[in-house]
Coordinates of C-alpha atoms in Angstrom, one line a residue:
X12 CA 33.1 -37.1 9.8
X13 CA 33.3 -39.0 6.6
X14 CA 31.0 -38.0 3.8
X15 CA 29.4 -41.5 3.7
X16 CA 28.3 -41.2 7.3
X17 CA 26.9 -37.7 6.7
X18 CA 25.0 -38.9 3.7
X19 CA 23.5 -41.7 5.8
X20 CA 22.4 -39.2 8.4
X21 CA 21.0 -36.8 5.8
X22 CA 19.0 -39.6 4.3
X23 CA 16.7 -39.6 7.4
X24 CA 15.9 -35.9 7.1
X25 CA 12.8 -34.4 5.5
X26 CA 12.9 -31.8 2.7
X27 CA 12.8 -28.7 4.9
X28 CA 15.6 -30.0 7.2
X29 CA 17.8 -30.9 4.1
X30 CA 17.5 -27.4 2.8
X31 CA 18.4 -26.0 6.2
X32 CA 21.4 -28.3 6.5
X33 CA 22.5 -27.2 3.0
X34 CA 23.0 -23.6 4.4
X35 CA 25.8 -24.6 6.8
X36 CA 28.6 -24.7 4.3
X37 CA 29.5 -25.7 0.7
X38 CA 30.3 -29.3 1.6
X39 CA 27.0 -29.8 3.4
X40 CA 25.2 -28.1 0.5
X41 CA 26.7 -30.6 -2.0
X42 CA 25.9 -33.6 0.2
X43 CA 22.3 -32.3 1.0
X44 CA 21.6 -32.0 -2.7
X45 CA 22.4 -35.6 -3.5
X46 CA 20.1 -37.0 -6.2
X47 CA 19.7 -40.3 -4.4
X48 CA 18.2 -38.7 -1.3
X49 CA 16.0 -36.3 -3.2
X50 CA 14.8 -38.9 -5.6
X51 CA 13.5 -40.9 -2.6
X52 CA 11.7 -37.8 -1.3
X53 CA 10.3 -36.9 -4.7
X54 CA 9.1 -40.5 -5.4
X55 CA 7.2 -40.6 -2.1
X56 CA 5.2 -37.5 -3.0
X57 CA 5.1 -37.5 -6.8
X58 CA 5.3 -41.2 -7.8
X59 CA 5.1 -41.2 -11.6
X60 CA 2.4 -43.4 -13.1
X61 CA 2.0 -45.0 -16.5
X62 CA -1.3 -45.9 -18.2
X63 CA -1.5 -49.5 -19.7
X64 CA -4.2 -49.9 -22.2
X65 CA -5.9 -53.3 -22.7
X66 CA -8.8 -54.5 -24.9
X67 CA -11.6 -53.7 -22.4
X68 CA -10.2 -51.4 -19.7
X69 CA -7.2 -49.3 -18.9
X70 CA -5.0 -49.8 -15.9
X71 CA -2.6 -47.5 -14.1
X72 CA 0.7 -48.9 -12.9
X73 CA 3.3 -47.2 -10.8
X74 CA 6.6 -46.8 -12.5
X75 CA 9.7 -47.2 -10.3
X76 CA 12.5 -44.7 -10.7
X77 CA 15.8 -46.7 -10.8
X78 CA 19.4 -46.1 -11.4
X79 CA 18.8 -44.4 -14.8
X80 CA 17.0 -41.5 -13.0
X81 CA 20.2 -40.9 -11.0
X82 CA 22.8 -41.5 -13.7
X83 CA 21.3 -39.3 -16.3
X84 CA 20.6 -36.3 -14.2
X85 CA 22.8 -33.4 -13.2
X86 CA 23.6 -32.8 -9.5
X87 CA 20.7 -31.3 -7.6
X88 CA 18.2 -32.1 -10.3
X89 CA 15.7 -34.0 -8.1
X90 CA 15.9 -31.4 -5.4
X91 CA 14.9 -28.7 -7.9
X92 CA 12.2 -30.9 -9.4
X93 CA 10.7 -31.6 -5.9
X94 CA 10.7 -27.8 -5.1
X95 CA 9.1 -26.8 -8.4
X96 CA 6.4 -29.5 -8.1
X97 CA 5.6 -28.4 -4.5
X98 CA 5.3 -24.8 -5.6
X99 CA 3.1 -25.8 -8.5
X100 CA 0.9 -27.9 -6.3
X101 CA 0.4 -25.0 -3.9
X102 CA -0.4 -22.6 -6.8
X103 CA -2.9 -25.0 -8.2
X104 CA -4.6 -25.3 -4.8
X105 CA -4.7 -21.5 -4.4
X106 CA -6.0 -20.9 -8.0
X107 CA -8.8 -23.4 -7.4
X108 CA -9.9 -21.4 -4.3
X109 CA -9.7 -17.9 -5.9
X110 CA -11.7 -19.0 -9.0
X111 CA -15.2 -18.3 -7.6
X112 CA -15.9 -14.5 -7.8
X113 CA -18.2 -12.4 -5.6
X114 CA -20.7 -10.7 -7.8
X115 CA -20.8 -7.6 -5.6
X116 CA -17.1 -7.0 -5.2
X117 CA -15.8 -8.6 -8.4
X118 CA -13.1 -10.3 -6.3
X119 CA -12.5 -13.9 -5.3
X120 CA -14.9 -15.1 -2.5
X121 CA -12.3 -17.3 -0.7
X122 CA -9.3 -15.0 -0.3
X123 CA -8.9 -15.9 3.3
X124 CA -8.9 -19.6 2.6
X125 CA -6.5 -19.1 -0.3
X126 CA -4.0 -17.3 1.9
X127 CA -4.3 -20.0 4.5
X128 CA -3.7 -22.7 1.9
X129 CA -0.5 -21.0 0.7
X130 CA 0.8 -20.3 4.2
X131 CA 1.1 -16.6 3.3
X132 CA 2.2 -14.1 5.9
X133 CA 3.7 -10.6 5.9
X134 CA 6.7 -9.1 7.6
X135 CA 8.3 -5.7 7.7
X136 CA 12.1 -5.1 7.5
X137 CA 13.4 -1.9 8.9
X138 CA 16.8 -0.8 7.6
X139 CA 18.9 1.7 9.5
X140 CA 21.5 4.1 8.2
X141 CA 24.3 1.7 9.0
X142 CA 22.9 -1.1 6.8
X143 CA 21.6 -3.2 9.7
X144 CA 18.1 -4.8 9.2
X145 CA 15.5 -5.3 11.8
X146 CA 12.8 -7.9 11.0
X147 CA 9.3 -7.5 12.5
X148 CA 7.3 -10.7 12.1
X149 CA 4.6 -10.9 14.8
X150 CA 1.4 -9.3 13.4
X151 CA -2.3 -9.3 14.0
X152 CA -4.6 -9.8 11.0
X153 CA -8.1 -8.4 10.4
X154 CA -9.9 -9.7 7.3
X155 CA -12.7 -7.7 5.5
X156 CA -14.7 -8.2 2.3
X157 CA -12.1 -6.6 0.1
X158 CA -8.9 -6.1 2.2
X159 CA -6.8 -7.4 5.0
X160 CA -5.3 -5.1 7.7
X161 CA -2.0 -6.1 9.3
X162 CA -0.8 -4.6 12.6
X163 CA 2.7 -4.9 13.9
X164 CA 3.7 -3.8 17.4
X165 CA 6.6 -4.5 19.7
X166 CA 8.6 -3.2 22.6
X167 CA 11.8 -3.5 20.7
X168 CA 11.4 -1.0 17.8
X169 CA 14.7 0.5 16.7
X170 CA 15.2 4.3 17.2
X171 CA 13.4 6.2 14.5
X172 CA 16.2 8.7 14.0
X173 CA 18.6 6.0 12.6
X174 CA 16.0 4.3 10.3
X175 CA 16.2 4.9 6.5
X176 CA 13.7 2.6 4.9
X177 CA 10.8 0.2 5.6
X178 CA 10.1 -2.8 3.3
X179 CA 6.9 -4.8 3.3
X180 CA 7.3 -8.4 2.2
X181 CA 4.9 -11.3 1.5
X182 CA 6.4 -14.5 2.9
X183 CA 5.3 -18.0 1.6
X184 CA 6.8 -21.3 2.9
X185 CA 8.1 -23.6 0.2
X186 CA 6.4 -26.6 1.8
X187 CA 3.2 -25.3 3.5
X188 CA 1.7 -27.9 5.9
X189 CA -2.0 -27.4 6.4
X190 CA -2.0 -29.4 9.7
X191 CA 0.4 -27.1 11.6
X192 CA 1.8 -23.5 11.6
X193 CA 4.8 -22.9 9.3
X194 CA 8.2 -23.1 10.8
X195 CA 9.7 -19.8 11.8
X196 CA 13.1 -20.6 10.2
X197 CA 11.8 -23.0 7.5
X198 CA 12.5 -22.6 3.8
X199 CA 10.4 -19.8 2.3
X200 CA 10.4 -17.3 -0.5
X201 CA 10.0 -13.5 0.0
X202 CA 8.2 -11.1 -2.3
X203 CA 8.7 -7.4 -2.0
X204 CA 5.4 -5.6 -2.0
X205 CA 6.4 -2.0 -1.3
X206 CA 9.3 0.1 0.1
X207 CA 8.8 3.3 2.1
X208 CA 11.4 6.0 3.1
X209 CA 11.5 6.7 6.9
X210 CA 14.1 9.5 6.9
X211 CA 12.3 12.7 7.8
X212 CA 9.1 10.7 8.4
X213 CA 7.2 13.6 10.1
X214 CA 8.0 16.1 7.4
X215 CA 7.6 13.9 4.4
X216 CA 4.4 12.0 5.2
X217 CA 0.7 13.0 5.7
X218 CA -0.4 13.6 9.3
X219 CA -3.7 11.6 9.7
X220 CA -4.7 12.2 13.3
X221 CA -3.7 11.9 16.9
X222 CA -5.0 11.0 20.4
X223 CA -3.5 11.5 23.8
X224 CA -0.8 9.0 23.3
X225 CA 0.1 8.7 19.6
X226 CA 0.1 10.5 16.3
X227 CA -0.6 8.9 13.0
X228 CA 1.3 9.4 9.7
X229 CA 0.3 7.9 6.3
X230 CA 2.7 6.6 3.7
X231 CA 1.4 5.7 0.2
X232 CA 0.4 3.1 -0.6
X233 CA -1.7 2.0 2.4
X234 CA 0.8 2.2 5.3
X235 CA 0.2 3.9 8.6
X236 CA 2.9 4.6 11.2
X237 CA 2.0 5.4 14.8
X238 CA 4.5 7.4 16.8
X239 CA 4.5 8.0 20.5
X240 CA 3.8 11.6 21.2
X241 CA 6.2 11.7 24.1
X242 CA 9.4 10.8 22.1
X243 CA 8.4 10.4 18.4
X244 CA 9.4 6.8 18.5
X245 CA 7.5 4.0 16.6
X246 CA 4.5 2.6 18.5
X247 CA 3.1 0.4 15.8
X248 CA 2.9 0.0 12.0
X249 CA -0.3 -0.9 10.2
X250 CA -0.7 -1.9 6.5
X251 CA -4.0 -2.2 4.7
X252 CA -3.8 -4.3 1.6
X253 CA -6.5 -4.7 -1.0
X254 CA -7.3 -8.2 -2.1
X255 CA -7.0 -7.3 -5.8
X256 CA -3.6 -8.5 -6.9
X257 CA -2.6 -9.2 -3.3
X258 CA -1.6 -12.8 -3.9
X259 CA 0.4 -11.9 -7.0
X260 CA 2.3 -9.2 -5.3
X261 CA 2.8 -11.2 -2.1
X262 CA 4.1 -14.3 -3.9
X263 CA 5.4 -13.6 -7.4
X264 CA 7.9 -10.9 -6.7
X265 CA 11.5 -11.3 -5.6
X266 CA 13.2 -10.3 -2.4
X267 CA 14.7 -7.2 -4.2
X268 CA 12.1 -6.3 -6.9
X269 CA 8.3 -5.8 -6.9
X270 CA 6.1 -7.9 -9.1
X271 CA 5.0 -5.9 -12.1
X272 CA 1.3 -6.4 -13.0
X273 CA 0.7 -7.1 -16.7
X274 CA -1.2 -4.3 -18.5
X275 CA -4.9 -4.7 -19.4
X276 CA -5.5 -5.9 -23.0
X277 CA -8.2 -3.4 -24.3
X278 CA -11.0 -4.7 -26.5
X279 CA -12.0 -1.9 -28.8
X280 CA -15.7 -1.2 -29.3
X281 CA -16.4 1.0 -32.3
X282 CA -20.2 0.6 -32.0
X283 CA -20.7 2.3 -28.6
X284 CA -19.8 6.0 -28.9
X285 CA -19.5 6.3 -25.1
X286 CA -17.4 3.2 -24.6
X287 CA -15.5 3.6 -21.3
X288 CA -17.9 6.1 -19.8
X289 CA -20.7 4.0 -18.3
X290 CA -21.6 0.8 -16.5
X291 CA -19.0 1.2 -13.7
X292 CA -19.6 -0.4 -10.3
X293 CA -18.2 0.7 -6.9
X294 CA -17.8 -1.3 -3.8
X295 CA -17.0 0.9 -0.8
X296 CA -15.8 -0.2 2.6
X297 CA -14.9 2.1 5.4
X298 CA -13.7 0.5 8.6
X299 CA -11.6 1.1 11.7
X300 CA -9.6 -2.1 11.5
X301 CA -12.0 -4.3 13.5
X302 CA -15.4 -2.6 13.0
X303 CA -17.1 -1.6 9.8
X304 CA -18.7 1.9 9.4
X305 CA -20.0 1.7 5.9
X306 CA -20.1 -1.2 3.3
X307 CA -22.1 -0.8 0.1
X308 CA -22.2 -1.5 -3.6
X309 CA -23.2 1.1 -6.2
X310 CA -23.9 0.1 -9.8
X311 CA -24.5 1.7 -13.2
X312 CA -22.2 4.6 -12.6
X313 CA -21.6 6.8 -15.7
X314 CA -20.0 9.9 -16.9
X315 CA -21.3 12.2 -19.6
X316 CA -18.7 13.7 -22.0
X317 CA -19.5 17.1 -20.7
X318 CA -18.4 16.0 -17.2
X319 CA -14.8 15.3 -18.4
X320 CA -12.6 18.1 -17.2
X321 CA -9.0 18.7 -16.1
X322 CA -8.0 15.2 -17.1
X323 CA -10.6 13.4 -15.0
X324 CA -13.9 11.5 -15.6
X325 CA -16.5 12.4 -13.0
X326 CA -18.6 9.6 -11.6
X327 CA -21.3 10.8 -9.1
X328 CA -22.2 8.0 -6.6
X329 CA -24.1 10.0 -4.0
X330 CA -25.5 13.4 -4.7
X331 CA -26.2 16.2 -2.3
X332 CA -29.4 17.0 -4.2
X333 CA -30.9 13.5 -3.8
X334 CA -31.3 13.1 0.0
X335 CA -33.0 9.7 -0.4
X336 CA -29.6 8.1 -1.2
X337 CA -27.7 9.7 1.6
X338 CA -25.9 7.0 3.6
X339 CA -25.5 6.7 7.4
X340 CA -22.3 5.6 9.1
X341 CA -22.6 2.9 11.7
X342 CA -21.0 3.8 15.0
X343 CA -18.5 6.5 15.9
X344 CA -15.8 6.9 13.3
X345 CA -12.4 6.1 14.7
X346 CA -9.2 4.0 13.9
X347 CA -8.5 1.5 16.6
X348 CA -4.9 0.6 17.5
X349 CA -3.1 -1.4 20.1
X350 CA 0.4 -2.2 21.4
X351 CA 1.8 -4.6 24.0
X352 CA 0.5 -2.3 26.8
X353 CA -1.8 0.3 25.5
X354 CA -4.9 0.5 23.3
X355 CA -6.7 3.5 21.8
X356 CA -8.8 5.0 19.0
X357 CA -8.0 8.0 16.9
X358 CA -11.3 9.8 16.2
X359 CA -12.4 10.8 12.7
X360 CA -10.0 8.4 11.0
X361 CA -10.6 5.1 9.2
X362 CA -9.5 2.9 6.4
X363 CA -11.2 3.4 3.1
X364 CA -11.3 0.5 0.7
X365 CA -12.4 1.2 -2.9
X366 CA -13.1 -1.3 -5.6
X367 CA -14.2 0.1 -9.0
X368 CA -15.3 -2.5 -11.6
X369 CA -15.5 -1.9 -15.4
X370 CA -18.6 -2.8 -17.5
X371 CA -17.4 -6.5 -17.6
X372 CA -17.1 -6.8 -13.8
X373 CA -13.3 -6.7 -14.0
X374 CA -11.4 -4.8 -11.2
X375 CA -10.5 -1.4 -12.8
X376 CA -9.2 0.7 -9.9
X377 CA -8.6 -0.6 -6.4
X378 CA -7.0 0.7 -3.3
X379 CA -7.0 0.5 0.5
X380 CA -5.7 3.5 2.4
X381 CA -6.1 5.3 5.8
X382 CA -8.1 8.5 5.5
X383 CA -9.3 11.2 7.9
X384 CA -12.2 13.6 8.1
X385 CA -11.5 17.3 8.5
X386 CA -14.0 20.1 9.2
X387 CA -15.4 21.7 6.0
X388 CA -16.1 25.4 5.4
X389 CA -19.3 24.5 3.5
X390 CA -21.6 24.1 6.5
X391 CA -24.0 26.8 5.2
X392 CA -24.7 24.8 2.0
X393 CA -26.4 21.9 3.9
X394 CA -29.7 23.5 4.6
X395 CA -31.5 20.2 5.2
X396 CA -29.3 19.3 8.2
X397 CA -28.4 20.9 11.4
X398 CA -24.8 20.1 12.2
X399 CA -21.2 20.6 11.1
X400 CA -19.9 19.1 7.8
X401 CA -16.7 17.2 7.1
X402 CA -14.8 16.2 4.0
X403 CA -12.5 13.2 3.3
X404 CA -10.4 13.1 0.2
X405 CA -8.1 10.5 -1.4
X406 CA -5.9 10.9 -4.5
X407 CA -3.3 8.8 -6.4
X408 CA -2.1 8.6 -9.9
X409 CA -5.2 6.8 -11.1
X410 CA -8.0 8.9 -9.6
X411 CA -9.5 10.8 -6.6
X412 CA -12.3 10.1 -4.2
X413 CA -14.2 13.0 -2.6
X414 CA -16.6 12.4 0.3
X415 CA -18.7 14.9 2.2
X416 CA -20.3 14.1 5.6
X417 CA -22.8 15.8 7.8
X418 CA -22.9 15.2 11.6
X419 CA -26.4 15.4 12.9
X420 CA -26.4 17.3 16.2
X421 CA -29.3 15.5 17.8
X422 CA -28.1 11.9 17.2
X423 CA -24.4 12.5 16.7
X424 CA -24.8 10.4 13.5
X425 CA -22.7 10.9 10.4
X426 CA -24.3 10.9 6.9
X427 CA -22.6 10.7 3.6
X428 CA -24.3 13.4 1.6
X429 CA -21.9 13.6 -1.4
X430 CA -19.6 10.9 -2.9
X431 CA -17.8 11.5 -6.2
X432 CA -15.1 9.5 -8.0
X433 CA -12.7 11.2 -10.4
X434 CA -10.9 8.7 -12.6
X435 CA -7.9 9.8 -14.6
X436 CA -8.5 10.0 -18.4
X437 CA -5.0 8.4 -18.8
X438 CA -6.2 5.4 -16.8
X439 CA -9.4 5.1 -18.9
X440 CA -7.6 5.6 -22.2
X441 CA -4.9 2.9 -21.5
X442 CA -7.6 0.5 -20.1
X443 CA -10.1 0.8 -22.9
X444 CA -7.9 1.9 -25.8
X445 CA -10.0 5.1 -26.2
X446 CA -9.1 8.7 -26.4
X447 CA -10.8 11.1 -24.1

């Protein structure tokens, strides 16, 4: 077919269809990048305007883009301009939504609305030992105050024995349409959030819990893999993502490299001798994907210099000695899961979401991760309660969280009787520019 006829056909396509046609071959790519076609699309969305000043008032006139706009531009110029402007418009809309901040969590109030405005979604890509990739798109979302939980399940998981890696991507359409769902095969950009090794999964990961059908394994950061007990094959994959930096990591990275967060710029305070040791805030959320067991904010946390030991600052949130501040958990602790056929709950497991703010209310240390309770050997130390005690611990390169629970035998209710944060001195020193 002559190029002139193809060009005439292409002139009736929208931007997304033009980009799809350009993937057919090199000839179609050149024709679908024609400046004349894209200038028409660009002008319909971003018609440039010129302000004309008069003696009393000012008027805005629309400026037509004529032959000069085509003659003076390199091939594909207006296609690139249109795409860049569309991306900038989406980012402006999203930034407007994330500007208001919740005073309790220190995070944007409208994260869910911002993700909807950007058309953001998440996929996992399983790569086997032979280089073949398996894409899992269908996912169930569960939004909380400070995190989003994403669950993938399918009847067509590849065999675990041949899998080598799992990659988690954020996917954002180039042209999000608020009136309808994004096209499955439409133009989009992928941002690598995390990569996890799956070889020797059972031996290399942390066993979180199990029920009659599945066993759970945790991979850092924030990924949970459920395996069928019968054959050790994947039943589902669940990711828990903290809202802090979620949009950046889901949209600003590339398909091959993760987005690197800029370091905090410390502001030195020579007047306060305990700068960096006080006025921390903690927002803690413990949930089982769909239900919340504990959600609370704790302010004015501090650490005395004598409590700095073994490379950590100790921040006591709930003390065993002060039983007035002991916290009850709502409901029976368990992590709910589902597949195409089965549903269940793994007891004594949940997702812990921690948001620590510095003295200015800026997010300082944030994570969302699956945790589990295990029976403690300290039952004899809880003289005020009659029942077994449990512990839950979490640790990464920036700090540790240690929680102790007591199960009341009469009511089968769990109480948080001890909650301590341990923040790495390296983290504090790099954040504040101090030296502890």
